[in-house]
Amino acid sequence: MSDATAKKEERHKFQAIKGTRDLMPPETELWNRVEQTAHEIFATFGYGEIRLPVFEETDLFARSIGLNTDVVSKEMYTFVDRPLEDLEKLKEQIITRPIGLVNITNLGIFDGEVEHFLSEVKPLFDREEISRSPENAAALRSVHLAHQEMRRLLLDRALSRPELQDPLVAQIVEIKNEMRKVLLGNVLTMRPEATASVCRAYIEHNMQQLPQPVKLYYMGPMFRRERPQKGRYRQFYQIGAEILGGTDAPGIDAEVIEMLMTFFDKVGLQGATLYINSIGHNAENCRRGYVAKLKAALEKVKDKLGPDSQRRIDTNPLRVLDSKLESEQAIIATLPHIADHLCDECKTHYAEVKRQLQVRGVLYQENWRLVRGLDYYMRTTFEITAPGLGSQNAVCGGGRYDGLVELLGGTPTKGIGFAIGEDRLILSLQESGKGQVQQGRDIYVAWMGEKAHATAIRAAKDLRKVGFSVELPPLEQKFGKALSQADKLGAKFALILGDNEVSEGLWTLKTLSTGEQSKFSEPDLLEFLRQQKNVSS
Ligand code: AMP
């Protein structure tokens, strides 16, 4: 390495990874306010908070979100957990060990290694420390069976019986091939969303035995390897809620949406628009019938569509309706609407959701193009957009997913939920001027002298106890310097404590906005400040 390169490396400044960011004060105050409001509002609707792991088995997301989606096919942060080094080495040795029929010694070593490998792997597999996926289980079983067969042939003295030599070689090859497929670890993924985790937890903790429905909410970071832009990050935050179990009565759907809009209202989000739709259910006389008609209609206009939509005609025709491509909009407008193809039950359900939204005073717009591409989604879907976000203007998406718990191995369970994009919500609040947060300290304690220091420490303690934010400088400062520091920190008051104040028992309080200064006894001062706080909060 040249000196210059070495210097350059020394200077390397660490930066947050692309698509991730630091949230810092004072902005974090706003995040806290938003999250606190969610805790409060959701609690009034009877929801309890669930805190979920940020990584899960990859397969949980692959199955629930769907292999055909962008999220699963290209955006997940996936890694192999804890590759076991010694076992990895052994596996490598087994795969690469040269074995000729003349080399009996090597065959003996090979046999011992395979046996050792299998005995080490079994308990790890049982303890779920290595993947228990069907593929991994199958590969291990094949290694085991081929190994047994190899031993049987050896006991039959295959080495000296020409007719058994080919079968023996075949078993060795089989062991090596299947061994290659064994994964010594778990494949895990940083969660790209949390609905699947909530359903996994519902099943894992037997929540179907609790009074139904179970109402849960969560908040926290999600991870998707998307192209970063305004309102789109690789680590972003969601606040979401799910109702699992019980009935699919329209009152549930309407109440979830009512709660959501109550929350948005309480945090001060302005200009939010709620879009709703019903996508029916996955039956011949309902969505499946509609999808067949949609597909037929799309085939007719195929050559006018872009490559993405053309591909989706086969993989997921509903997703064509999501297209934002300008050139496709006029064509999409001519496609059949799902509302005209819903079965009677789904029609009634949708009508009742809309009626109940009206009763609850929730304004909505219908958007027939609001769809979800997976089979287990059904009936109600909704989305909320907010101003000030450019092209990424959806702050929340949600819908009913009655088949998901079953898909993940649970009993048939009704489900509906939503996820709010917290980053976008915060952006929209800031853009509309609703993102102001209280900045600065309440009180700066300016002290001079040893005696005053002890009094200042006591005063700071008492003031903090009643909830004031207090800055107590660690070193003595001249009063002039202290006051300018108080100004810089945006303090409302400066409490001035010098020798005079301490000996007189009268403390000086300066209101920094007006420059007014008054003297108070200690109890009077506390009372005065308490009143000021009540006025401002
Ligand atoms: P989804 O889980 O895709 O239905 O998204 C729900 C909400 O999360 C969206 O409406 C967005 O507000 C937000 N969201 C999704 N992906 C991102 C991202 N990469 N960055 C920021 N917010 C996101």
Coordinates of C-alpha atoms and ligand atoms in Angstrom, one line a residue:
M1 CA 0.0 0.0 0.0
S2 CA 1.4 3.4 -0.9
D3 CA 1.7 6.1 1.7
A4 CA -0.9 8.1 -0.1
T5 CA -3.4 5.3 -0.1
A6 CA -2.7 4.6 3.5
K7 CA -3.4 8.2 4.4
K8 CA -6.6 8.2 2.4
E9 CA -7.8 5.1 4.2
E10 CA -7.0 6.7 7.5
R11 CA -9.1 9.6 6.6
H12 CA -12.1 7.4 5.6
K13 CA -15.1 8.8 7.3
F14 CA -17.8 6.4 8.3
Q15 CA -21.2 7.3 7.0
A16 CA -24.7 5.9 7.5
I17 CA -25.4 3.3 4.8
K18 CA -27.2 4.5 1.7
G19 CA -30.9 4.6 2.3
T20 CA -30.6 4.7 6.1
R21 CA -30.3 7.8 8.2
D22 CA -29.9 9.2 11.6
L23 CA -32.9 10.8 13.2
M24 CA -31.8 13.5 15.5
P25 CA -33.1 16.1 17.9
P26 CA -35.2 18.2 17.6
E27 CA -36.9 16.1 14.9
T28 CA -37.0 13.0 17.2
E29 CA -39.3 15.0 19.4
L30 CA -41.8 14.9 16.6
W31 CA -41.3 11.2 16.1
N32 CA -41.9 10.7 19.8
R33 CA -45.1 12.8 19.7
V34 CA -46.4 10.8 16.7
E35 CA -45.6 7.5 18.4
Q36 CA -47.0 8.6 21.7
T37 CA -50.3 9.6 19.9
A38 CA -50.4 6.1 18.4
H39 CA -50.0 4.5 21.8
E40 CA -52.8 6.6 23.2
I41 CA -55.3 6.4 20.3
F42 CA -54.8 2.7 19.7
A43 CA -55.3 2.0 23.4
T44 CA -58.6 3.8 23.4
F45 CA -59.7 1.2 20.7
G46 CA -58.5 -1.7 22.9
Y47 CA -55.3 -2.5 21.1
G48 CA -52.2 -3.8 22.9
E49 CA -48.6 -3.3 21.7
I50 CA -46.6 -6.3 20.3
R51 CA -42.8 -5.9 20.0
L52 CA -41.5 -8.2 17.3
P53 CA -38.0 -9.4 16.3
V54 CA -36.5 -7.5 13.4
F55 CA -35.4 -10.6 11.7
E56 CA -37.3 -13.8 10.9
E57 CA -36.9 -16.9 8.9
T58 CA -36.8 -15.9 5.2
D59 CA -39.5 -18.3 4.3
L60 CA -42.0 -16.5 6.5
F61 CA -41.8 -13.5 4.3
A62 CA -41.4 -15.4 1.0
R63 CA -44.6 -17.3 1.8
S64 CA -46.7 -14.4 3.1
I65 CA -45.6 -11.6 0.8
G66 CA -45.3 -13.8 -2.3
L67 CA -42.3 -14.8 -4.4
N68 CA -43.6 -12.7 -7.4
T69 CA -43.4 -9.4 -5.5
D70 CA -40.6 -7.0 -5.8
V71 CA -40.2 -7.0 -2.0
V72 CA -39.4 -10.8 -1.9
S73 CA -37.7 -11.2 -5.3
K74 CA -35.2 -8.3 -5.0
E75 CA -35.5 -6.1 -2.0
M76 CA -35.0 -8.3 1.1
Y77 CA -31.9 -8.1 3.2
T78 CA -31.2 -11.8 3.7
F79 CA -28.3 -13.5 5.4
V80 CA -27.2 -16.9 6.6
D81 CA -27.0 -17.0 10.3
R82 CA -24.1 -18.5 12.2
P83 CA -22.4 -20.7 9.6
L84 CA -20.6 -23.3 11.8
E85 CA -17.0 -23.1 10.8
D86 CA -15.8 -26.5 11.8
L87 CA -18.8 -28.2 10.2
E88 CA -18.4 -26.1 7.1
K89 CA -14.8 -27.3 6.9
L90 CA -15.8 -30.9 7.4
K91 CA -18.5 -30.6 4.7
E92 CA -15.9 -29.2 2.3
Q93 CA -13.5 -32.0 3.1
I94 CA -16.2 -34.6 2.4
I95 CA -17.2 -33.0 -0.9
T96 CA -13.7 -32.7 -2.1
R97 CA -12.1 -35.9 -0.8
P98 CA -10.8 -37.8 -3.8
I99 CA -12.0 -41.4 -3.7
G100 CA -11.0 -44.0 -6.1
L101 CA -12.0 -47.6 -5.8
V102 CA -8.4 -48.6 -5.3
N103 CA -8.0 -46.2 -2.4
I104 CA -9.7 -48.1 0.5
T105 CA -8.0 -45.9 3.2
N106 CA -9.7 -42.8 1.8
L107 CA -13.0 -44.6 1.7
G108 CA -12.7 -45.4 5.4
I109 CA -11.9 -41.8 6.2
F110 CA -14.8 -40.7 4.0
D111 CA -17.2 -43.0 5.9
G112 CA -16.0 -41.7 9.3
E113 CA -16.3 -38.1 8.2
V114 CA -19.8 -38.6 6.9
E115 CA -20.8 -40.3 10.1
H116 CA -19.2 -37.5 12.2
F117 CA -21.0 -34.9 10.1
L118 CA -24.4 -36.5 10.5
S119 CA -24.0 -37.0 14.2
E120 CA -23.0 -33.3 14.7
V121 CA -25.7 -32.0 12.5
K122 CA -28.7 -33.9 13.9
P123 CA -28.9 -32.2 17.3
L124 CA -28.3 -28.8 15.6
F125 CA -31.2 -29.6 13.3
D126 CA -33.4 -30.7 16.1
R127 CA -32.6 -27.4 18.0
E128 CA -33.4 -25.4 14.9
E129 CA -29.9 -24.0 14.8
I130 CA -29.7 -25.0 11.2
S131 CA -32.5 -24.5 8.7
R132 CA -35.4 -26.9 9.1
S133 CA -36.7 -26.0 5.7
P134 CA -38.1 -28.9 3.6
E135 CA -35.2 -28.6 1.2
N136 CA -32.6 -28.8 4.0
A137 CA -34.4 -31.7 5.7
A138 CA -34.6 -33.5 2.3
A139 CA -30.9 -33.0 1.6
L140 CA -29.9 -34.3 5.0
R141 CA -32.2 -37.3 4.7
S142 CA -30.6 -38.1 1.3
V143 CA -27.1 -37.9 2.7
H144 CA -28.1 -40.2 5.6
L145 CA -29.8 -42.8 3.3
A146 CA -27.0 -42.8 0.8
H147 CA -24.5 -43.3 3.6
Q148 CA -26.4 -46.3 5.0
E149 CA -26.6 -47.8 1.5
M150 CA -22.8 -47.2 1.0
R151 CA -22.1 -49.1 4.3
R152 CA -24.4 -51.9 3.3
L153 CA -22.5 -52.3 0.1
L154 CA -19.2 -52.2 1.9
L155 CA -20.4 -54.9 4.3
D156 CA -21.3 -56.9 1.2
R157 CA -17.7 -56.6 0.3
A158 CA -18.5 -54.4 -2.7
L159 CA -14.8 -53.6 -3.1
S160 CA -14.0 -57.1 -4.2
R161 CA -17.2 -57.7 -6.1
P162 CA -17.1 -55.9 -9.5
E163 CA -20.9 -56.0 -9.9
L164 CA -21.3 -53.9 -6.7
Q165 CA -18.7 -51.3 -7.5
D166 CA -20.8 -49.1 -9.7
P167 CA -23.6 -48.9 -7.1
L168 CA -21.0 -48.1 -4.5
V169 CA -19.6 -45.2 -6.6
A170 CA -23.1 -44.0 -7.2
Q171 CA -23.7 -43.8 -3.4
I172 CA -20.5 -41.8 -2.9
V173 CA -21.5 -39.4 -5.7
E174 CA -25.0 -39.1 -4.2
I175 CA -23.6 -38.3 -0.7
K176 CA -21.4 -35.6 -2.2
N177 CA -24.1 -34.1 -4.3
E178 CA -26.7 -34.0 -1.5
M179 CA -24.1 -32.7 0.9
R180 CA -23.6 -29.7 -1.3
K181 CA -27.2 -28.8 -0.8
V182 CA -27.0 -28.9 3.0
L183 CA -27.2 -25.4 4.5
L184 CA -25.3 -25.2 7.8
G185 CA -27.2 -22.2 9.3
N186 CA -30.5 -20.5 9.0
V187 CA -31.5 -18.2 6.2
L188 CA -32.9 -15.1 7.9
T189 CA -34.3 -11.9 6.6
M190 CA -34.5 -8.4 8.1
R191 CA -38.2 -7.9 8.2
P192 CA -39.6 -5.9 5.2
E193 CA -43.0 -5.6 6.9
A194 CA -44.5 -6.9 10.1
T195 CA -47.9 -8.5 9.3
A196 CA -46.3 -11.9 8.7
S197 CA -44.5 -11.6 12.1
V198 CA -47.8 -10.7 13.9
C199 CA -49.5 -13.7 12.3
R200 CA -46.5 -15.9 13.2
A201 CA -46.7 -14.7 16.8
Y202 CA -50.5 -15.3 16.9
I203 CA -50.0 -18.9 15.9
E204 CA -46.9 -19.5 18.0
H205 CA -48.5 -18.2 21.2
N206 CA -51.8 -19.9 20.6
M207 CA -53.6 -16.5 20.6
Q208 CA -56.6 -18.1 19.1
Q209 CA -57.4 -19.3 22.7
L210 CA -57.7 -15.7 23.9
P211 CA -60.9 -13.8 23.6
Q212 CA -61.3 -13.0 19.9
P213 CA -60.5 -10.8 18.1
V214 CA -57.0 -10.1 19.2
K215 CA -56.1 -6.5 18.5
L216 CA -52.4 -5.8 18.2
Y217 CA -50.3 -2.8 17.1
Y218 CA -46.5 -2.4 16.5
M219 CA -44.0 0.2 15.5
G220 CA -40.5 0.0 14.4
P221 CA -38.0 -0.2 11.5
M222 CA -38.5 -2.2 8.3
F223 CA -35.9 -3.0 5.7
R224 CA -36.2 -3.1 1.9
R225 CA -33.5 -2.6 -0.6
E226 CA -35.3 0.0 -2.7
R227 CA -33.9 2.8 -4.7
P228 CA -33.7 5.7 -2.1
Q229 CA -35.5 8.9 -2.9
K230 CA -37.7 11.4 -1.0
G231 CA -40.0 9.4 1.2
R232 CA -38.4 6.1 0.3
Y233 CA -35.6 4.6 2.4
R234 CA -34.0 1.2 2.9
Q235 CA -34.5 1.4 6.6
F236 CA -37.9 3.0 7.2
Y237 CA -40.4 3.0 10.0
Q238 CA -43.9 1.7 10.2
I239 CA -46.7 1.9 12.7
G240 CA -49.2 -0.8 12.1
A241 CA -52.1 -2.7 13.6
E242 CA -53.7 -6.0 13.0
I243 CA -57.0 -7.6 14.2
L244 CA -56.9 -11.3 14.2
G245 CA -59.6 -13.9 14.9
G246 CA -63.3 -13.5 15.5
T247 CA -65.6 -12.3 12.8
D248 CA -65.1 -10.5 9.5
A249 CA -68.1 -8.3 10.1
P250 CA -67.9 -5.0 8.2
G251 CA -68.0 -3.2 11.5
I252 CA -64.4 -4.4 12.1
D253 CA -63.2 -3.0 8.8
A254 CA -65.0 0.3 9.4
E255 CA -63.6 0.6 13.0
V256 CA -60.0 -0.1 11.9
I257 CA -60.3 2.7 9.4
E258 CA -62.0 5.0 11.9
M259 CA -59.1 4.4 14.3
L260 CA -56.6 5.2 11.6
M261 CA -58.3 8.4 10.6
T262 CA -58.7 9.4 14.3
F263 CA -55.0 8.9 14.7
F264 CA -54.1 11.0 11.6
D265 CA -56.5 13.7 12.8
K266 CA -54.9 13.8 16.3
V267 CA -51.3 14.1 15.0
G268 CA -52.5 17.0 12.8
L269 CA -52.1 15.4 9.3
Q270 CA -53.8 17.7 6.9
G271 CA -55.3 16.9 3.5
A272 CA -55.2 13.2 3.9
T273 CA -57.4 11.3 1.5
L274 CA -58.7 7.8 2.2
Y275 CA -59.3 5.5 -0.8
I276 CA -61.1 2.3 -0.4
N277 CA -62.0 -0.7 -2.6
S278 CA -63.2 -4.2 -2.3
I279 CA -61.4 -7.0 -4.1
G280 CA -63.9 -9.7 -3.3
H281 CA -62.6 -13.1 -2.5
N282 CA -60.7 -15.8 -4.3
A283 CA -63.6 -17.7 -5.9
E284 CA -64.8 -18.4 -9.4
N285 CA -68.0 -16.3 -9.0
C286 CA -66.0 -13.4 -7.5
R287 CA -62.4 -12.2 -7.9
R288 CA -61.1 -15.3 -9.8
G289 CA -63.9 -14.7 -12.4
Y290 CA -62.9 -11.0 -12.5
V291 CA -59.2 -11.8 -13.0
A292 CA -60.0 -14.1 -15.9
K293 CA -62.0 -11.3 -17.6
L294 CA -59.3 -8.8 -16.8
K295 CA -56.7 -11.1 -18.3
A296 CA -58.7 -11.5 -21.5
A297 CA -59.2 -7.7 -21.7
L298 CA -55.4 -7.2 -21.2
E299 CA -54.5 -9.7 -23.8
K300 CA -56.4 -7.6 -26.4
V301 CA -54.4 -4.5 -25.6
K302 CA -51.1 -6.3 -24.8
D303 CA -49.1 -4.6 -27.5
K304 CA -50.0 -1.1 -26.2
L305 CA -48.6 -1.9 -22.8
G306 CA -45.1 -1.5 -21.4
P307 CA -42.9 -4.6 -20.7
D308 CA -43.7 -4.7 -17.0
S309 CA -47.4 -4.8 -17.5
Q310 CA -47.0 -7.3 -20.4
R311 CA -45.2 -9.6 -18.0
R312 CA -47.9 -9.1 -15.3
I313 CA -50.7 -10.2 -17.6
D314 CA -49.4 -13.7 -16.9
T315 CA -47.8 -13.4 -13.5
N316 CA -50.3 -11.1 -11.7
P317 CA -52.8 -9.3 -13.9
L318 CA -54.3 -7.3 -11.0
R319 CA -51.0 -5.6 -10.5
V320 CA -51.3 -3.9 -14.0
L321 CA -54.0 -1.7 -12.3
D322 CA -51.2 -0.3 -10.0
S323 CA -49.3 1.0 -13.0
K324 CA -48.3 4.6 -12.8
L325 CA -47.0 4.7 -16.4
E326 CA -48.5 7.7 -18.2
S327 CA -48.9 5.9 -21.5
E328 CA -50.9 3.1 -19.9
Q329 CA -53.5 5.2 -18.0
A330 CA -56.0 5.7 -20.9
I331 CA -55.9 1.9 -21.6
I332 CA -56.3 1.0 -18.0
A333 CA -59.4 3.2 -17.7
T334 CA -61.2 1.0 -20.2
L335 CA -60.6 -2.3 -18.3
P336 CA -63.4 -4.0 -16.4
H337 CA -64.0 -2.9 -12.8
I338 CA -64.0 -5.5 -10.0
A339 CA -67.1 -3.9 -8.4
D340 CA -69.2 -5.2 -11.3
H341 CA -68.0 -8.8 -10.6
L342 CA -68.2 -9.2 -6.9
C343 CA -70.4 -12.0 -5.6
D344 CA -73.5 -11.0 -3.6
E345 CA -71.9 -11.6 -0.2
C346 CA -68.8 -9.5 -1.0
K347 CA -71.1 -6.8 -2.5
T348 CA -73.1 -6.6 0.7
H349 CA -70.0 -6.6 2.8
Y350 CA -68.5 -3.7 0.9
A351 CA -71.8 -1.7 1.0
E352 CA -72.0 -2.2 4.7
V353 CA -68.4 -1.0 5.2
K354 CA -69.2 2.1 3.3
R355 CA -72.4 2.7 5.2
Q356 CA -70.6 2.3 8.6
L357 CA -67.8 4.7 7.5
Q358 CA -70.5 7.3 6.9
V359 CA -72.1 6.6 10.3
R360 CA -68.7 7.1 11.8
G361 CA -68.1 10.4 10.0
V362 CA -65.2 9.0 8.0
L363 CA -64.9 10.5 4.5
Y364 CA -63.6 8.3 1.7
Q365 CA -63.2 8.0 -2.0
E366 CA -63.6 4.8 -3.9
N367 CA -60.7 3.7 -6.1
W368 CA -61.4 0.6 -8.2
R369 CA -57.7 0.3 -9.1
L370 CA -56.7 -0.3 -5.5
V371 CA -55.8 -3.9 -5.5
R372 CA -53.6 -6.5 -3.8
G373 CA -52.0 -9.2 -5.9
L374 CA -52.1 -12.1 -3.4
D375 CA -54.8 -14.8 -3.0
Y376 CA -55.2 -14.4 0.7
Y377 CA -56.1 -10.8 0.5
M378 CA -59.9 -10.2 0.3
R379 CA -62.6 -7.7 0.4
T380 CA -61.7 -4.4 2.0
T381 CA -58.5 -2.7 0.8
F382 CA -57.6 0.9 1.6
E383 CA -54.8 3.4 1.2
I384 CA -54.3 6.9 2.5
T385 CA -52.4 9.6 0.7
A386 CA -51.1 12.8 2.1
P387 CA -49.8 16.0 0.5
G388 CA -46.2 17.2 0.4
L389 CA -44.7 13.9 -0.5
G390 CA -44.2 14.0 -4.3
S391 CA -44.6 10.7 -6.1
Q392 CA -44.3 8.6 -2.9
N393 CA -47.5 10.0 -1.5
A394 CA -49.0 6.9 0.2
V395 CA -48.8 7.2 4.0
C396 CA -50.7 4.1 4.8
G397 CA -51.8 0.8 3.2
G398 CA -54.1 -1.8 4.6
G399 CA -56.6 -4.5 4.0
R400 CA -58.3 -7.7 4.9
Y401 CA -56.3 -10.9 4.7
D402 CA -58.5 -13.7 6.0
G403 CA -56.3 -16.5 4.5
L404 CA -52.9 -15.5 5.8
V405 CA -52.8 -17.2 9.2
E406 CA -53.8 -20.5 7.6
L407 CA -51.2 -20.0 4.9
L408 CA -48.6 -19.8 7.6
G409 CA -49.7 -23.0 9.3
G410 CA -52.4 -21.8 11.7
T411 CA -56.1 -22.5 11.8
P412 CA -58.4 -20.4 9.5
T413 CA -58.5 -17.0 11.0
K414 CA -60.0 -13.7 10.0
G415 CA -57.5 -10.8 9.7
I416 CA -57.3 -7.2 8.8
G417 CA -54.7 -4.5 9.3
F418 CA -52.7 -1.6 8.1
A419 CA -49.2 -0.2 8.0
I420 CA -48.5 3.5 8.2
G421 CA -45.2 4.8 6.7
E422 CA -44.0 6.9 9.7
D423 CA -41.2 8.6 7.7
R424 CA -43.7 9.9 5.2
L425 CA -46.2 10.9 7.8
I426 CA -43.5 12.9 9.5
L427 CA -42.4 14.5 6.2
S428 CA -46.0 15.5 5.4
L429 CA -46.4 17.0 8.9
Q430 CA -43.2 19.0 8.4
E431 CA -44.2 20.2 5.0
S432 CA -47.6 21.4 6.2
G433 CA -46.0 23.3 9.2
K434 CA -47.5 20.8 11.7
G435 CA -44.1 19.4 12.6
Q436 CA -43.1 22.1 15.0
V437 CA -41.8 20.7 18.2
Q438 CA -41.0 22.4 21.4
Q439 CA -37.3 23.2 21.4
G440 CA -34.9 24.4 24.0
R441 CA -34.8 24.2 27.7
D442 CA -37.2 25.6 30.2
I443 CA -34.6 26.9 32.6
Y444 CA -30.9 27.6 32.5
V445 CA -29.3 27.8 35.9
A446 CA -26.6 30.4 35.9
W447 CA -24.5 30.1 39.1
M448 CA -21.4 31.6 40.4
G449 CA -19.5 30.7 43.6
E450 CA -19.2 27.5 45.6
K451 CA -22.2 28.1 47.8
A452 CA -24.3 29.0 44.9
H453 CA -23.2 25.8 43.1
A454 CA -24.7 23.6 45.9
T455 CA -27.9 25.7 45.8
A456 CA -28.0 25.4 42.0
I457 CA -27.6 21.6 42.1
R458 CA -30.5 21.4 44.6
A459 CA -32.7 23.8 42.5
A460 CA -32.0 21.8 39.3
K461 CA -33.0 18.6 41.1
D462 CA -36.3 20.1 42.4
L463 CA -37.2 21.7 39.1
R464 CA -36.5 18.5 37.2
K465 CA -38.6 16.6 39.7
V466 CA -41.7 18.6 38.7
G467 CA -41.0 18.1 35.0
F468 CA -39.0 21.1 33.8
S469 CA -36.1 20.7 31.4
V470 CA -33.1 22.2 33.2
E471 CA -29.6 23.0 32.0
L472 CA -27.1 23.2 34.8
P473 CA -23.7 24.2 33.5
P474 CA -21.0 21.9 35.0
L475 CA -18.4 24.7 35.3
E476 CA -18.7 28.2 36.8
Q477 CA -19.4 30.9 34.2
K478 CA -19.5 34.6 34.4
F479 CA -23.2 35.7 34.3
G480 CA -22.8 37.4 30.9
K481 CA -21.5 34.2 29.3
A482 CA -24.1 32.1 31.1
L483 CA -27.0 34.3 29.8
S484 CA -25.7 34.2 26.2
Q485 CA -25.4 30.4 26.5
A486 CA -29.0 30.3 27.8
D487 CA -30.1 32.3 24.8
K488 CA -28.3 30.0 22.4
L489 CA -30.0 27.0 23.9
G490 CA -33.4 28.6 23.6
A491 CA -34.1 28.6 27.3
K492 CA -37.2 30.4 28.5
F493 CA -35.8 31.4 31.9
A494 CA -32.5 31.9 33.5
L495 CA -32.3 31.2 37.2
I496 CA -29.5 33.4 38.5
L497 CA -27.8 32.2 41.7
G498 CA -24.8 34.2 43.1
D499 CA -23.6 34.9 46.6
N500 CA -26.3 37.6 47.2
E501 CA -29.1 35.3 46.2
V502 CA -27.9 32.5 48.4
S503 CA -27.4 34.7 51.5
E504 CA -30.7 36.6 51.0
G505 CA -32.6 33.5 50.2
L506 CA -34.1 35.3 47.3
W507 CA -33.5 33.9 43.8
T508 CA -33.4 36.0 40.6
L509 CA -35.4 34.8 37.7
K510 CA -34.9 36.3 34.2
T511 CA -37.5 35.8 31.5
L512 CA -35.3 35.7 28.4
S513 CA -37.8 36.7 25.9
T514 CA -38.6 40.1 27.6
G515 CA -35.4 40.6 29.7
E516 CA -37.7 41.1 32.8
Q517 CA -36.1 40.1 36.1
S518 CA -37.7 39.4 39.4
K519 CA -36.7 38.0 42.8
F520 CA -38.5 35.2 44.5
S521 CA -38.2 33.1 47.6
E522 CA -37.6 29.4 46.7
P523 CA -41.3 28.2 47.2
D524 CA -42.6 31.3 45.4
L525 CA -40.3 30.6 42.5
L526 CA -41.4 27.0 42.2
E527 CA -45.0 28.1 42.3
F528 CA -44.5 30.8 39.7
L529 CA -42.7 28.5 37.3
R530 CA -45.3 25.8 37.8
Q531 CA -48.0 28.3 36.8
Q532 CA -46.0 29.3 33.7
K533 CA -45.7 25.7 32.7
N534 CA -49.5 25.1 33.0
V535 CA -50.1 28.1 30.8
S536 CA -47.8 26.9 28.1
S537 CA -48.9 23.3 28.1
Ligands
AMP1 P1 -46.6 -1.6 2.4 O1 -46.1 -2.4 3.6 O2 -45.7 -1.7 1.2 O3 -48.1 -1.8 2.2 O4 -46.4 -0.1 2.8 C1 -47.1 0.6 3.8 C2 -46.6 2.0 3.9 O5 -45.3 2.0 4.3 C3 -46.6 2.7 2.6 O6 -47.8 3.3 2.4 C4 -45.5 3.8 2.9 O7 -46.0 4.9 3.6 C5 -44.5 3.0 3.8 N1 -43.4 2.5 3.0 C6 -43.3 1.4 2.3 N2 -42.0 1.3 1.8 C7 -41.3 2.4 2.2 C8 -40.0 2.8 2.0 N3 -39.1 2.1 1.3 N4 -39.6 4.0 2.6 C9 -40.5 4.7 3.4 N5 -41.8 4.3 3.6 C10 -42.2 3.2 3.0

